[in-house]
Coordinates of C-alpha atoms in Angstrom, one line a residue:
M79 CA 89.4 21.5 143.4
L80 CA 92.2 19.4 144.8
S81 CA 91.5 15.6 145.1
E82 CA 89.9 14.4 148.3
A83 CA 90.6 11.3 150.4
T84 CA 88.3 8.3 149.8
S85 CA 88.1 7.0 153.4
R86 CA 87.3 8.5 156.8
P87 CA 88.3 7.6 160.4
S88 CA 85.5 6.7 162.7
G89 CA 84.7 8.8 165.8
R90 CA 82.1 10.8 167.6
A91 CA 82.8 14.1 165.8
A92 CA 85.3 13.5 163.0
L93 CA 86.0 16.9 161.5
W94 CA 87.6 17.4 158.0
L95 CA 89.0 20.4 156.2
S96 CA 89.7 20.2 152.5
A97 CA 91.5 23.0 150.6
A98 CA 90.4 24.2 147.2
A99 CA 92.2 26.6 144.9
V100 CA 90.3 29.3 143.0
S101 CA 92.3 31.1 140.3
A102 CA 92.3 34.9 140.2
A103 CA 92.4 36.6 136.9
L104 CA 94.2 40.0 136.7
A105 CA 93.0 42.3 133.9
L106 CA 95.4 45.1 132.9
G107 CA 95.2 48.0 130.6
G108 CA 91.8 49.5 131.4
A109 CA 89.9 47.6 128.7
F110 CA 86.2 47.5 129.4
A111 CA 83.2 45.6 128.0
A112 CA 80.1 47.4 126.8
P113 CA 77.0 46.4 125.0
V114 CA 77.1 46.8 121.2
G115 CA 75.2 49.7 119.8
A116 CA 71.5 49.6 119.2
H117 CA 70.3 48.1 116.0
A118 CA 70.3 50.8 113.3
A119 CA 66.8 51.7 112.1
T120 CA 68.2 52.1 108.6
T121 CA 70.9 50.0 107.0
A122 CA 73.9 52.2 106.7
A123 CA 76.9 52.1 104.2
Y124 CA 80.3 52.9 105.6
T125 CA 83.0 54.5 103.5
G126 CA 86.2 56.4 103.9
I127 CA 87.3 54.4 107.0
V128 CA 90.7 55.6 108.1
L129 CA 92.9 54.8 111.2
G130 CA 94.3 57.9 112.8
V131 CA 96.9 58.7 115.4
G132 CA 95.9 59.0 119.0
A133 CA 97.2 61.1 121.9
D134 CA 99.8 58.4 122.7
E135 CA 100.9 54.9 121.9
A136 CA 97.8 53.4 123.7
Q137 CA 95.3 55.2 121.5
R138 CA 94.1 55.2 117.9
T139 CA 91.3 57.1 116.3
V140 CA 88.9 55.8 113.6
T141 CA 87.0 58.1 111.2
W142 CA 84.5 57.2 108.6
Y143 CA 81.6 58.3 106.4
T144 CA 78.1 56.8 106.8
S145 CA 75.0 57.0 104.8
A146 CA 72.7 56.9 108.0
D147 CA 72.5 59.3 110.9
S148 CA 72.3 56.6 113.5
A149 CA 74.1 55.5 116.7
Q150 CA 77.3 53.8 115.8
V151 CA 80.4 52.5 117.5
V152 CA 83.8 51.0 116.9
Q153 CA 84.1 47.4 118.1
V154 CA 87.7 46.3 119.0
A155 CA 89.1 43.1 120.2
P156 CA 92.5 41.3 120.2
T157 CA 92.6 39.4 117.0
S158 CA 93.4 36.3 119.0
A159 CA 90.0 36.6 120.8
L160 CA 87.9 36.4 117.6
V161 CA 86.2 33.1 117.1
N162 CA 86.4 31.9 113.6
G163 CA 87.0 35.4 112.6
E164 CA 83.9 36.6 114.3
F165 CA 83.6 39.1 117.2
V166 CA 82.1 37.9 120.5
A167 CA 79.4 39.8 122.4
S168 CA 81.9 41.1 125.1
V169 CA 84.2 42.9 122.7
T170 CA 85.2 46.5 123.8
T171 CA 83.1 49.2 122.1
F172 CA 83.8 52.9 121.8
A173 CA 80.9 55.2 121.0
A174 CA 81.2 57.4 117.9
T175 CA 80.2 61.0 117.4
G176 CA 79.7 63.0 114.3
A177 CA 77.4 65.2 112.3
A178 CA 76.0 65.8 108.8
N179 CA 78.6 66.3 106.2
I180 CA 79.2 69.7 104.7
A181 CA 80.3 68.4 101.3
S182 CA 78.9 67.6 97.9
S183 CA 78.6 63.9 98.8
G184 CA 76.1 64.5 101.6
G185 CA 75.8 61.8 104.2
F186 CA 77.3 61.9 107.7
N187 CA 80.6 61.5 109.4
R188 CA 81.6 59.6 112.5
H189 CA 84.7 59.3 114.6
A190 CA 85.7 57.4 117.8
T191 CA 88.9 57.2 119.9
I192 CA 90.1 53.7 120.9
S193 CA 92.0 53.8 124.2
G194 CA 93.5 51.4 126.6
L195 CA 95.5 49.5 124.0
Q196 CA 98.2 47.1 125.1
E197 CA 101.6 46.9 123.5
D198 CA 102.7 44.2 121.1
T199 CA 99.1 43.2 120.3
Q200 CA 97.3 42.6 117.1
Y201 CA 93.8 44.1 117.2
S202 CA 90.8 43.7 114.9
Y203 CA 88.1 46.4 114.6
R204 CA 85.0 47.3 112.7
V205 CA 82.5 50.2 112.7
G206 CA 78.7 50.3 112.6
S207 CA 75.9 49.0 114.8
D208 CA 74.3 45.7 115.8
G209 CA 73.5 43.8 112.6
N210 CA 75.1 46.3 110.3
W211 CA 78.9 46.2 110.4
S212 CA 81.7 47.3 108.1
T213 CA 84.4 45.0 106.9
T214 CA 86.8 44.0 109.7
Y215 CA 90.2 45.5 109.7
S216 CA 93.3 45.1 111.9
F217 CA 96.3 46.9 113.3
K218 CA 99.2 46.0 115.5
T219 CA 100.7 47.9 118.4
Q220 CA 104.3 47.5 119.2
S221 CA 106.5 48.1 122.2
F222 CA 105.5 51.4 124.0
E223 CA 109.2 52.1 124.7
G224 CA 112.4 52.4 122.7
D225 CA 113.4 53.0 119.1
F226 CA 110.8 53.2 116.3
D227 CA 110.4 54.3 112.7
F228 CA 107.9 56.6 111.1
L229 CA 107.3 57.5 107.5
F230 CA 106.6 61.0 106.1
F231 CA 104.7 61.5 102.9
G232 CA 104.6 64.7 100.9
D233 CA 101.6 66.0 98.9
P234 CA 99.7 63.1 97.4
Q235 CA 97.4 65.8 96.1
I236 CA 95.1 63.3 94.3
G237 CA 93.7 65.0 91.2
A238 CA 96.5 67.5 90.7
S239 CA 97.6 65.8 87.4
G240 CA 94.1 66.0 86.0
N241 CA 93.8 62.2 86.1
V242 CA 92.5 60.9 89.5
A243 CA 93.0 57.2 88.5
N244 CA 96.6 57.7 87.7
D245 CA 97.3 59.7 90.8
Q246 CA 95.5 57.0 92.9
A247 CA 97.6 54.3 91.3
G248 CA 100.9 56.1 92.0
W249 CA 99.8 56.8 95.6
V250 CA 98.8 53.2 96.2
D251 CA 102.1 52.0 94.7
T252 CA 104.1 54.3 97.0
M253 CA 102.2 53.0 100.0
N254 CA 102.8 49.4 99.0
V255 CA 106.5 50.0 98.3
A256 CA 107.0 51.9 101.6
L257 CA 105.1 49.5 103.9
N258 CA 106.5 46.4 102.2
A259 CA 110.0 47.7 102.9
N260 CA 109.1 49.0 106.4
P261 CA 106.3 46.7 107.8
N262 CA 107.2 47.7 111.3
A263 CA 106.9 51.5 110.8
E264 CA 104.6 52.8 113.5
L265 CA 103.3 56.0 112.2
L266 CA 102.4 57.5 108.7
V267 CA 102.9 61.3 108.9
S268 CA 101.3 63.6 106.4
G269 CA 102.9 66.6 104.8
G270 CA 99.5 68.0 103.7
D271 CA 97.5 68.3 100.5
Q272 CA 95.8 64.9 100.6
V273 CA 93.7 66.0 97.6
E274 CA 93.7 68.7 94.9
T275 CA 90.2 70.0 95.7
A276 CA 89.0 70.2 99.2
N277 CA 85.4 68.9 98.9
T278 CA 85.7 66.6 95.9
E279 CA 84.9 63.2 97.4
A280 CA 86.1 61.3 94.4
Q281 CA 89.6 62.5 95.1
W282 CA 89.2 61.6 98.8
D283 CA 88.0 58.1 97.8
A284 CA 91.2 57.8 95.7
F285 CA 93.4 59.1 98.5
L286 CA 91.9 56.6 101.0
A287 CA 92.2 53.7 98.6
P288 CA 95.4 52.2 100.1
E289 CA 94.5 49.4 102.6
Q290 CA 97.5 50.5 104.8
L291 CA 95.4 53.5 105.9
R292 CA 93.2 51.1 107.8
A293 CA 96.2 49.3 109.4
Y294 CA 98.7 52.1 110.2
P295 CA 97.8 55.4 112.0
W296 CA 97.8 58.4 109.7
A297 CA 98.9 61.6 111.3
A298 CA 97.0 64.1 109.1
T299 CA 98.4 67.6 108.2
I300 CA 96.2 70.1 106.4
G301 CA 97.5 71.7 103.2
N302 CA 96.4 74.6 101.1
H303 CA 94.4 72.3 98.8
D304 CA 92.6 70.7 101.8
V305 CA 91.6 73.9 103.4
G306 CA 88.7 75.2 101.3
G307 CA 86.0 73.2 102.9
K308 CA 85.1 70.8 105.8
A309 CA 85.9 67.5 104.2
Y310 CA 89.4 67.4 105.8
E311 CA 87.9 67.7 109.3
Q312 CA 85.2 65.2 108.4
H313 CA 87.7 62.6 107.2
F314 CA 90.3 63.1 109.9
Y315 CA 89.9 63.4 113.7
T316 CA 93.1 64.4 115.4
P317 CA 94.0 64.4 119.1
N318 CA 94.5 67.4 121.4
T319 CA 93.2 69.7 118.6
D320 CA 92.7 73.4 119.1
Y321 CA 90.0 74.5 116.7
S322 CA 90.2 78.2 117.6
A323 CA 89.6 80.7 114.8
D324 CA 93.3 81.7 115.0
Y325 CA 94.2 78.4 113.4
Y326 CA 92.0 78.8 110.3
R327 CA 93.0 80.6 107.1
S328 CA 90.4 83.3 107.4
G329 CA 89.2 82.6 110.9
N330 CA 86.1 80.9 109.6
T331 CA 85.6 77.7 111.5
A332 CA 82.1 77.1 110.0
T333 CA 83.1 76.6 106.4
E334 CA 86.8 75.7 106.5
S335 CA 89.0 73.0 108.0
G336 CA 91.8 73.8 110.4
G337 CA 93.3 73.5 113.8
D338 CA 96.7 72.9 115.5
Y339 CA 97.3 69.7 117.4
W340 CA 99.9 67.7 119.3
Y341 CA 100.5 64.2 120.5
I342 CA 103.4 62.2 122.1
Y343 CA 104.5 58.9 120.6
K344 CA 107.2 57.2 122.6
D345 CA 110.1 59.6 122.9
V346 CA 108.8 62.2 120.4
L347 CA 106.5 65.2 120.9
F348 CA 104.8 65.9 117.6
I349 CA 103.2 69.3 117.0
D350 CA 101.2 69.8 113.8
L351 CA 100.3 73.3 112.6
N352 CA 97.8 74.6 110.1
S353 CA 100.2 76.9 108.2
N354 CA 97.4 78.1 105.9
S355 CA 96.8 80.6 108.7
Y356 CA 99.8 82.9 108.6
N357 CA 100.6 86.5 109.3
D358 CA 98.0 88.3 107.4
A359 CA 94.9 90.5 108.2
T360 CA 92.3 87.7 108.2
G361 CA 93.8 84.6 109.9
G362 CA 95.3 84.3 113.4
G363 CA 98.7 84.2 111.8
D364 CA 102.1 83.1 112.8
E365 CA 102.0 84.8 116.2
A366 CA 99.2 82.4 117.2
H367 CA 101.2 79.3 116.0
V368 CA 104.3 80.5 117.7
Q369 CA 102.4 80.9 121.0
Y370 CA 100.8 77.5 120.5
V371 CA 104.2 75.7 119.9
T372 CA 105.6 77.6 122.9
D373 CA 102.8 76.6 125.2
V374 CA 102.8 72.9 124.1
V375 CA 106.6 72.6 124.4
K376 CA 106.6 74.2 127.9
A377 CA 103.8 72.0 129.0
H378 CA 104.9 68.7 127.5
G379 CA 108.4 69.0 126.1
A380 CA 109.9 67.4 129.2
E381 CA 107.8 64.3 128.6
A382 CA 109.7 63.5 125.4
K383 CA 113.3 63.3 124.1
Y384 CA 112.7 64.9 120.7
T385 CA 110.4 67.6 119.4
V386 CA 109.2 67.3 115.8
L387 CA 107.1 69.9 114.1
V388 CA 105.0 69.2 111.0
Y389 CA 103.2 71.8 108.7
H390 CA 102.6 72.1 105.1
H391 CA 104.3 75.3 103.8
S392 CA 108.0 74.7 103.5
I393 CA 110.0 77.7 104.6
Y394 CA 113.3 76.2 103.4
S395 CA 112.6 74.6 100.0
A396 CA 114.0 75.0 96.4
A397 CA 111.2 75.1 93.8
S398 CA 108.4 77.4 92.8
H399 CA 107.3 78.2 96.3
A400 CA 110.7 79.0 97.7
K401 CA 110.3 82.7 97.1
D402 CA 106.6 83.0 98.0
A403 CA 105.8 86.1 100.0
D404 CA 103.9 84.1 102.7
N405 CA 106.8 81.7 103.1
K406 CA 109.2 84.6 103.6
V407 CA 107.0 85.8 106.4
R408 CA 107.0 82.4 108.0
R409 CA 110.8 82.2 107.5
V410 CA 111.1 85.3 109.7
D411 CA 108.4 84.4 112.2
F412 CA 109.2 80.7 113.0
P413 CA 112.9 79.8 113.2
T414 CA 114.0 81.8 116.2
T415 CA 111.3 80.4 118.4
F416 CA 111.9 76.9 117.1
S417 CA 115.6 77.3 118.0
E418 CA 114.8 78.7 121.5
L419 CA 112.4 75.8 122.2
G420 CA 114.9 73.1 121.3
V421 CA 113.0 71.7 118.2
D422 CA 115.0 68.9 116.6
L423 CA 113.3 68.4 113.2
V424 CA 110.7 70.2 111.1
L425 CA 108.8 68.3 108.4
Q426 CA 107.2 70.2 105.5
G427 CA 105.6 69.7 102.1
H428 CA 104.0 72.1 99.5
D429 CA 106.9 72.6 97.1
H430 CA 106.9 69.1 95.5
V431 CA 110.7 68.8 95.7
Y432 CA 113.1 67.1 98.1
T433 CA 115.3 69.4 100.3
R434 CA 117.2 69.0 103.5
S435 CA 118.4 72.1 105.3
Y436 CA 121.7 72.9 107.0
E437 CA 121.5 73.2 110.7
I438 CA 119.5 76.4 111.1
K439 CA 119.6 78.5 114.3
D440 CA 117.7 81.7 114.7
G441 CA 117.0 82.0 111.0
Q442 CA 120.5 81.6 109.7
K443 CA 123.0 78.8 109.0
A444 CA 124.4 77.8 112.4
N445 CA 127.7 76.4 111.3
A446 CA 129.4 78.1 108.3
D447 CA 131.7 75.1 107.9
E448 CA 128.9 72.5 107.6
Q449 CA 129.4 70.9 104.2
P450 CA 126.7 70.3 101.6
G451 CA 125.2 66.8 101.8
A452 CA 126.9 65.9 105.1
N453 CA 125.7 62.5 106.3
D454 CA 126.3 63.3 110.0
V455 CA 125.2 66.5 111.6
F456 CA 126.1 67.3 115.2
V457 CA 123.8 70.1 116.0
G458 CA 124.6 72.8 118.5
E459 CA 122.3 74.4 121.0
G460 CA 119.3 75.7 119.1
G461 CA 120.1 73.9 115.8
V462 CA 117.2 72.7 113.8
I463 CA 117.0 70.6 110.6
Y464 CA 114.2 71.3 108.1
M465 CA 113.0 68.7 105.6
T466 CA 110.8 69.1 102.5
A467 CA 109.2 65.9 101.0
N468 CA 108.6 65.5 97.3
S469 CA 105.3 64.1 95.9
A470 CA 104.3 60.7 97.2
S471 CA 101.8 60.1 94.3
G472 CA 103.7 61.6 91.4
S473 CA 100.7 63.8 90.7
K474 CA 102.8 67.0 90.4
Y475 CA 106.4 68.1 90.6
Y476 CA 108.0 71.6 90.6
D477 CA 111.3 72.4 89.0
I478 CA 114.1 73.7 91.2
T479 CA 114.5 77.5 91.0
A480 CA 117.7 79.6 91.1
P481 CA 118.9 81.6 94.1
D482 CA 118.9 85.4 93.9
N483 CA 120.7 88.2 95.6
S484 CA 118.2 88.7 98.4
G485 CA 120.6 87.6 101.2
T486 CA 121.8 84.6 103.0
S487 CA 119.9 84.8 106.2
G488 CA 116.4 85.6 107.4
A489 CA 113.9 85.8 104.5
G490 CA 116.6 85.9 101.9
N491 CA 116.9 83.4 99.0
G492 CA 120.6 84.0 98.2
A493 CA 123.0 81.4 97.0
D494 CA 125.0 79.0 99.2
P495 CA 128.6 80.1 99.3
L496 CA 129.7 76.5 99.4
N497 CA 127.4 75.4 96.5
P498 CA 126.2 78.5 94.5
G499 CA 123.6 76.6 92.6
S500 CA 121.6 75.9 95.8
Y501 CA 119.9 78.2 98.3
W502 CA 122.0 79.3 101.3
Y503 CA 119.8 77.2 103.7
N504 CA 119.8 73.9 101.8
S505 CA 122.4 71.1 102.3
V506 CA 120.6 68.9 99.8
Q507 CA 118.2 69.8 96.9
S508 CA 116.8 67.1 94.6
Q509 CA 114.2 67.0 91.9
E510 CA 114.2 63.7 90.0
K511 CA 110.4 63.9 89.3
T512 CA 110.2 60.5 91.0
R513 CA 107.8 59.4 93.7
S514 CA 109.4 59.2 97.1
Y515 CA 108.9 59.3 100.8
V516 CA 110.9 60.1 103.9
K517 CA 111.8 57.5 106.6
V518 CA 112.7 58.7 110.1
Q519 CA 114.4 56.4 112.5
V520 CA 114.0 57.5 116.1
K521 CA 116.9 56.2 118.2
A522 CA 118.2 56.7 121.7
D523 CA 120.6 59.5 120.8
E524 CA 120.1 60.2 117.1
L525 CA 117.5 60.7 114.4
V526 CA 118.3 59.1 111.0
V527 CA 116.4 60.8 108.2
E528 CA 116.3 59.2 104.7
G529 CA 114.7 60.3 101.4
I530 CA 113.8 57.1 99.7
R531 CA 112.5 56.5 96.1
S532 CA 109.3 54.6 95.7
Q533 CA 109.8 54.2 92.0
A534 CA 112.8 53.7 89.8
S535 CA 114.5 56.7 88.3
T536 CA 117.8 57.7 86.6
G537 CA 119.0 58.4 90.1
G538 CA 118.5 54.9 91.3
G539 CA 116.0 52.0 91.7
V540 CA 113.0 51.5 93.9
E541 CA 113.9 51.8 97.6
S542 CA 117.2 53.4 96.8
K543 CA 118.1 56.5 98.8
I544 CA 118.0 60.1 97.6
D545 CA 119.6 61.3 100.7
S546 CA 120.5 60.1 104.3
V547 CA 121.6 62.1 107.3
T548 CA 122.1 61.1 111.0
I549 CA 121.2 64.0 113.3
H550 CA 123.0 64.0 116.6
P551 CA 121.2 66.1 119.1
H552 CA 122.7 68.8 121.2
H553 CA 123.8 68.0 124.8
A554 CA 124.3 70.5 127.5
D555 CA 127.6 72.4 127.5
G556 CA 129.8 72.4 130.6
G557 CA 128.9 68.9 131.8
E558 CA 128.1 65.4 130.7
D559 CA 124.7 63.9 129.9
L560 CA 124.3 60.3 131.1
Q561 CA 122.1 57.8 129.3
V562 CA 121.1 54.3 130.2
I563 CA 118.6 52.0 128.5
V564 CA 116.5 50.0 130.9
P565 CA 115.4 46.9 129.0
T566 CA 112.0 45.3 129.3
A567 CA 112.1 43.1 132.3
A568 CA 111.4 39.4 132.0
P569 CA 107.8 39.1 133.1
G570 CA 108.6 36.6 135.9
E571 CA 105.9 34.7 137.5
F572 CA 103.7 34.7 140.6
G573 CA 102.3 31.5 141.8
W574 CA 101.4 29.4 144.8
T575 CA 101.0 25.7 145.5
I576 CA 99.6 23.7 148.4
D577 CA 102.1 21.3 150.0
G578 CA 100.8 17.8 150.6
E579 CA 99.6 15.0 148.5
N580 CA 95.9 16.0 148.2
G581 CA 95.4 19.2 150.2
L582 CA 93.2 17.5 152.7
V583 CA 93.6 18.6 156.3
D584 CA 92.4 16.1 159.0
L585 CA 91.6 17.7 162.3
G586 CA 90.8 14.4 163.8
T587 CA 88.2 14.0 166.5
A588 CA 87.2 17.0 168.5
E589 CA 87.7 16.8 172.2
E590 CA 85.0 17.8 174.7
K591 CA 86.1 20.7 176.9
D592 CA 84.3 22.7 179.5
G593 CA 81.2 23.7 177.6
Y594 CA 82.4 23.2 174.0
F595 CA 84.2 20.8 171.6
E596 CA 87.6 21.7 170.3
A597 CA 89.9 20.5 167.5
T598 CA 93.2 21.9 166.4
G599 CA 95.7 21.3 163.6
E600 CA 97.6 23.1 160.8
I601 CA 96.8 23.8 157.2
N602 CA 99.0 22.2 154.6
P603 CA 101.6 25.0 154.0
I604 CA 101.2 27.3 151.0
T605 CA 104.3 27.9 148.9
V606 CA 104.4 31.4 147.3
S607 CA 106.9 32.2 144.5
D608 CA 107.3 35.7 143.1
T609 CA 109.9 36.4 140.4
R610 CA 108.2 39.4 138.8
S611 CA 110.5 42.4 138.1
S612 CA 107.6 44.8 139.0
L613 CA 107.9 43.8 142.6
A614 CA 104.2 44.4 142.8
P615 CA 102.2 43.6 146.0
W616 CA 100.6 40.3 146.5
S617 CA 98.3 38.6 149.0
I618 CA 96.9 35.2 149.8
T619 CA 93.4 35.3 151.2
S620 CA 91.0 32.6 152.3
V621 CA 87.4 32.1 153.2
L622 CA 85.7 29.1 154.7
G623 CA 82.3 27.7 153.8
D624 CA 80.0 25.9 156.2
F625 CA 80.9 22.4 157.5
A626 CA 78.4 19.7 156.3
D627 CA 77.7 16.1 156.8
G628 CA 74.7 15.2 154.6
G629 CA 71.9 17.4 155.8
K630 CA 73.7 18.4 159.0
T631 CA 75.8 21.7 159.0
F632 CA 77.5 24.2 161.2
S633 CA 79.0 27.5 160.4
G634 CA 82.6 28.0 159.2
S635 CA 82.7 30.9 161.6
Y636 CA 83.6 28.5 164.4
L637 CA 87.1 28.0 162.9
G638 CA 89.9 30.5 163.7
W639 CA 93.6 30.5 162.8
T640 CA 97.0 32.0 163.5
P641 CA 98.9 32.6 160.2
K642 CA 102.7 32.2 160.2
V643 CA 105.6 32.5 157.8
V644 CA 107.2 29.1 158.0
T645 CA 110.0 30.0 155.6
P646 CA 110.7 33.7 154.9
G647 CA 111.0 35.1 151.4
A648 CA 109.2 37.2 148.7
G649 CA 108.5 39.9 151.3
A650 CA 105.9 37.6 153.0
V651 CA 104.3 38.9 156.2
A652 CA 101.8 36.8 158.1
G653 CA 98.2 37.8 158.3
A654 CA 96.5 38.7 161.6
A655 CA 95.3 36.0 164.0
V656 CA 91.5 35.3 163.9
T657 CA 89.7 33.8 166.9
S658 CA 87.0 31.2 166.6
G659 CA 83.5 32.6 166.3
F660 CA 82.6 30.6 169.4
D661 CA 84.4 33.4 171.3
G662 CA 82.7 36.1 169.2
G663 CA 83.2 37.3 165.6
A664 CA 83.0 35.7 162.2
G665 CA 86.0 33.5 162.3
L666 CA 87.1 32.3 158.8
S667 CA 83.6 32.6 157.4
V668 CA 84.7 36.0 155.9
T669 CA 87.8 36.6 153.8
R670 CA 91.0 36.7 155.9
V671 CA 94.6 37.3 154.9
L672 CA 97.0 34.4 155.3
G673 CA 100.0 36.3 154.1
A674 CA 100.9 39.3 151.9
A675 CA 103.8 41.5 150.6
V676 CA 103.9 45.2 149.8
Q677 CA 105.2 47.0 146.7
G678 CA 108.9 46.8 146.3
H679 CA 109.3 43.5 148.2
D680 CA 112.2 41.1 147.4
K681 CA 111.8 38.5 144.8
G682 CA 111.9 34.9 146.0
E683 CA 109.8 32.2 147.6
A684 CA 108.0 31.9 151.0
L685 CA 106.2 29.1 152.8
L686 CA 103.0 30.2 154.6
G687 CA 101.2 28.2 157.3
A688 CA 98.5 28.6 159.9
N689 CA 97.5 26.9 163.1
L690 CA 93.8 26.1 163.2
D691 CA 91.5 26.3 166.2
L692 CA 88.0 24.9 165.9
K693 CA 85.5 25.5 168.8
L694 CA 81.9 24.1 168.6
P695 CA 78.9 24.2 170.9
T696 CA 78.4 20.9 172.7
E697 CA 74.9 20.6 171.1
T698 CA 76.5 20.2 167.7
Q699 CA 75.1 17.0 166.1
T700 CA 77.3 14.0 165.9
G701 CA 78.8 13.5 162.4
S702 CA 81.8 13.5 160.1
Y703 CA 81.9 17.0 158.6
R704 CA 83.8 18.6 155.8
A705 CA 84.2 22.2 154.6
T706 CA 86.1 23.9 151.8
L707 CA 88.7 26.6 152.4
T708 CA 88.8 28.7 149.2
I709 CA 92.2 30.2 148.7
T710 CA 92.6 33.3 146.4
A711 CA 95.8 34.8 145.2
L712 CA 95.8 38.6 144.3
A713 CA 98.8 39.9 142.5
G714 CA 99.1 43.6 141.7

């Protein structure tokens, strides 16, 4: 409340009006408060907590195992809102769902989707129920627009070496190296085969050991070693997932894991396929995947600048799986559709070797003159680059195999005319038997893809590059594409102040008229300043309480006003005139608009005022009265 005068003039009916400001808080982003979950009847243990990718930048998923089949939630709050590291009662909660595990470990699984996240914010979260919480973890959102990096990891396949502890150590080290070097990476994308044996929970525990899997969203991909049971689905909940039988290896949704899913992150449409279901007599096959990709791109492709596909079985690799019969089927079924749909990049695993394809269009090399190992590729219409990632844990490597005479297009595995020791489709082939990962930089008009070592080798030290290529996307022929980057606008400010030393308005002494008392005056003008780039609407409203002098009162409805714009600016328009309730109506005893502006108004400053008109019955008791005009600013 603004300060009040300490003296009053004398008079028969000295009437006062003091102005008080009440701040208006504007909550954005759709966050909501909900009570924490009911106290669990049984104390539960929580394991396997993993942060997952959501449907967009403003979502994350959380999945975990629990020893108790009880109501559980995820609690989330901006880290800055924690008090001494503790959550407060009004944190946002998201209910979890789940079921009994179908795995040798028993227990139960739970998952929840966190939504309404704000950009550039550090969040803390925990899972469980009232009085029985997990450890608190945190993650950070970044800008929801512009360039970003994501990291792609091939086949950790924990347990493949026969030594789970060694595989875990290699996997943890790769994650440490990768995220220490790229702390602002925004997604961790899987190439599949998280573990060697689908339902062996000791292997899953080792895979989930890196703490980064609680801090960065993991975009899971199912591999052939993940598909033999339900543990994959129990550990990972993915957005927009189609769990139709067509997307399972044998069409059995009850005993296997599967599904195709998609999400959009900034300017990239990601589509993830379960390539374990391919063109055979038992699964839904490639035809179903092709239709899925077609439907998703047609429905959502225009919402993104790039389309990236992810699946496990590499159709353009160089090691022991390069000539597999099932990969030859996919190599015929997939590429033409991917070219027709404008796919930019395909990320694959399975063959435990590093490869980068030439530009492939409709199942053949698009540009016969593209040189091996080129660091810049300007793709034509329908050109697609295919990558295969090597092992991220070092649990298993495959030796590169030799081309044969089966042809240099389609399903063939013939030699590259420009580099006869390589397959016709590969620009780069590398097997150093060294742990590595792939970094993808998504920029306004290029994708930069790098194969990076996460341990030293004869080819180079830790964080040295195996390969690097800048992919320049195709632009329409016969014209020019125009691009402009619109930066994040300065937030600007919206504010208002009351002119005058103390905000007190003195209406003086009311004059007796024919059957009533009347006093007139003006409010102290209100200065409104709006420099926000959003040009969002605003309004200044007021409501008047009752006038009082000790135990004597009369209603604020007896005061009316005529708002005015004293100095134009900020799109200000005066509110409607309101008559004194003495003449009928509620006067200023209900909320009235002093001034407002609509969406799209000019930036600037305005001065708002109002003429006041007070009419009172002649039987009003003598006194020196005061009331408070509460002023509220609403900014959209």
